C-alpha cells in the first residue's frame, strides 16, 4: 500500500510555544491531505482538509489561527500548533488518498503524540 | 455533514466466538465504508472496506455487510483470536479524492483465551 510518513512521532513542548508536524506522502502525490486529532480512548476527529496550493478547510470548532496548515507541495503538508496549551496535548494523525477519484482507501501517517507541559 | 454512530463501545468475547460491530451513517450520498483496526499508540490499519455498489464482502475471517436502504453496515469477525483484541473504527465518506473519512466512536474488542 501507499506510504504516508509523519514527523516527529513524539514531541514535548512548553506551554506557549509552537510545534510543527510534517506529513509526507512518500510514493504518491496527494493533492489533498487530512488532519485528525485523537484524544485518549476517543475516536479520530477530523480537524481540517489540507489542499495543495490553497487554503485549508477547517472543521467547525477548530481554530484556523491556532492550527496552521500549509500544503506547499504534492507530497508535504504541515500542521503547526501555535501557542500550545496543555489541552492541545493529543495524538495528531495525517492521512491522504492517492490522487484519482473514487479511490477510497485512506492511508495514515504514524501519528504524532504532542504533550504540552 | 456525515454522522457515524457505532455500537457497542466495548465487546468481550471468548476465543473462537464471533464478534459483530454495527454502524449507522446519516448521509445517503456516502458510498465508501472502511473498517480500521487500531492498536494502542499506533496508526489505524485498514482491515476491510466496502463500496455502496456491493452488499457484502468477505476476507478470510472478516466480513462486512452493507444495507444502503437502512444506512447501516456491520463488521463480522469469526473464529476470534486474542490478537484480534484492539479498537475497531467504522467510517464513511463519499469516496472521492477530496473527501475525508468520518469515523465512528470505536469499539474496544477484547478476546480472551
Short mmCIF file of C-alpha atoms in Angstrom, two decimals, chain A residues 4-110:
data_model
loop_
_atom_site.label_atom_id
_atom_site.label_comp_id
_atom_site.label_asym_id
_atom_site.label_seq_id
_atom_site.Cartn_x
_atom_site.Cartn_y
_atom_site.Cartn_z
CA UNK A 4 2.39 8.25 4.45
CA UNK A 5 5.02 9.36 6.92
CA UNK A 6 4.78 11.78 9.81
CA UNK A 7 7.44 13.53 11.82
CA UNK A 8 8.03 13.83 14.69
CA UNK A 9 6.47 10.80 16.35
CA UNK A 10 6.74 12.34 19.81
CA UNK A 11 7.12 15.93 20.87
CA UNK A 12 7.09 17.58 24.25
CA UNK A 13 6.93 21.33 24.45
CA UNK A 14 6.35 24.09 26.93
CA UNK A 15 3.07 25.94 27.12
CA UNK A 16 3.04 28.94 24.80
CA UNK A 17 5.47 27.56 22.24
CA UNK A 18 4.69 26.39 18.71
CA UNK A 19 5.14 22.92 17.29
CA UNK A 20 5.28 21.87 13.65
CA UNK A 21 4.29 18.41 12.46
CA UNK A 22 5.14 17.22 8.96
CA UNK A 23 3.17 14.77 6.86
CA UNK A 24 4.64 13.33 3.69
CA UNK A 25 3.27 11.03 1.04
CA UNK A 26 6.32 9.01 0.09
CA UNK A 27 5.26 7.16 -3.03
CA UNK A 28 2.35 9.11 -4.45
CA UNK A 29 1.20 12.66 -4.94
CA UNK A 30 -1.58 13.89 -2.71
CA UNK A 31 -3.48 16.98 -3.71
CA UNK A 32 -5.48 16.60 -0.53
CA UNK A 33 -4.41 15.53 2.94
CA UNK A 34 -6.49 15.27 6.07
CA UNK A 35 -5.53 16.07 9.64
CA UNK A 36 -7.16 14.24 12.52
CA UNK A 37 -6.81 14.59 16.27
CA UNK A 38 -7.35 11.73 18.68
CA UNK A 39 -7.64 12.16 22.43
CA UNK A 40 -7.02 9.13 24.66
CA UNK A 41 -9.65 6.42 24.28
CA UNK A 42 -11.57 8.51 21.77
CA UNK A 43 -12.17 8.45 18.06
CA UNK A 44 -10.36 10.24 15.26
CA UNK A 45 -11.84 13.69 14.85
CA UNK A 46 -11.32 15.47 11.56
CA UNK A 47 -9.65 18.82 12.10
CA UNK A 48 -9.08 20.08 8.60
CA UNK A 49 -8.64 19.22 4.95
CA UNK A 50 -5.35 20.39 3.52
CA UNK A 51 -5.37 21.36 -0.15
CA UNK A 52 -2.18 21.71 -2.16
CA UNK A 53 -1.66 25.28 -3.25
CA UNK A 54 -4.69 26.70 -1.49
CA UNK A 55 -6.10 27.35 1.95
CA UNK A 56 -7.09 24.52 4.20
CA UNK A 57 -10.69 23.85 5.06
CA UNK A 58 -11.28 23.64 8.80
CA UNK A 59 -13.99 21.74 10.60
CA UNK A 60 -16.39 23.58 12.84
CA UNK A 61 -14.84 24.37 16.19
CA UNK A 62 -11.23 24.11 15.01
CA UNK A 63 -9.37 27.42 15.24
CA UNK A 64 -7.57 28.11 11.98
CA UNK A 65 -5.28 30.67 13.59
CA UNK A 66 -4.18 28.16 16.19
CA UNK A 67 -3.74 25.16 13.91
CA UNK A 68 -1.89 26.46 10.88
CA UNK A 69 -1.86 24.16 7.89
CA UNK A 70 0.40 24.54 4.91
CA UNK A 71 0.31 22.26 1.88
CA UNK A 72 3.05 23.69 -0.29
CA UNK A 73 3.74 20.64 -2.42
CA UNK A 74 2.00 17.50 -3.63
CA UNK A 75 3.87 15.40 -1.09
CA UNK A 76 4.05 17.57 2.02
CA UNK A 77 1.54 19.08 4.41
CA UNK A 78 2.46 20.65 7.73
CA UNK A 79 0.40 21.33 10.83
CA UNK A 80 1.68 23.97 13.24
CA UNK A 81 0.13 24.15 16.66
CA UNK A 82 0.69 27.74 17.73
CA UNK A 83 0.84 28.93 21.33
CA UNK A 84 0.29 25.39 22.53
CA UNK A 85 -1.53 24.75 25.79
CA UNK A 86 -1.88 21.54 27.83
CA UNK A 87 -5.35 20.97 26.40
CA UNK A 88 -3.75 20.68 22.94
CA UNK A 89 -1.96 17.54 24.10
CA UNK A 90 -3.20 14.82 21.80
CA UNK A 91 -2.35 12.33 19.06
CA UNK A 92 -2.32 14.08 15.69
CA UNK A 93 -2.60 11.90 12.58
CA UNK A 94 -2.46 12.90 8.96
CA UNK A 95 -3.84 10.92 6.07
CA UNK A 96 -4.08 11.01 2.32
CA UNK A 97 -5.58 9.25 -0.65
CA UNK A 98 -3.96 8.70 -3.98
CA UNK A 99 -4.90 11.37 -6.47
CA UNK A 100 -7.51 9.58 -8.59
CA UNK A 101 -11.17 9.98 -7.86
CA UNK A 102 -13.28 7.22 -6.39
CA UNK A 103 -10.25 5.61 -4.84
CA UNK A 104 -11.45 5.10 -1.34
CA UNK A 105 -8.61 3.88 0.80
CA UNK A 106 -7.16 6.46 3.13
CA UNK A 107 -3.55 5.95 4.16
CA UNK A 108 -2.48 7.18 7.57
CA UNK A 109 0.78 8.50 8.89
CA UNK A 110 2.28 7.03 12.04
#
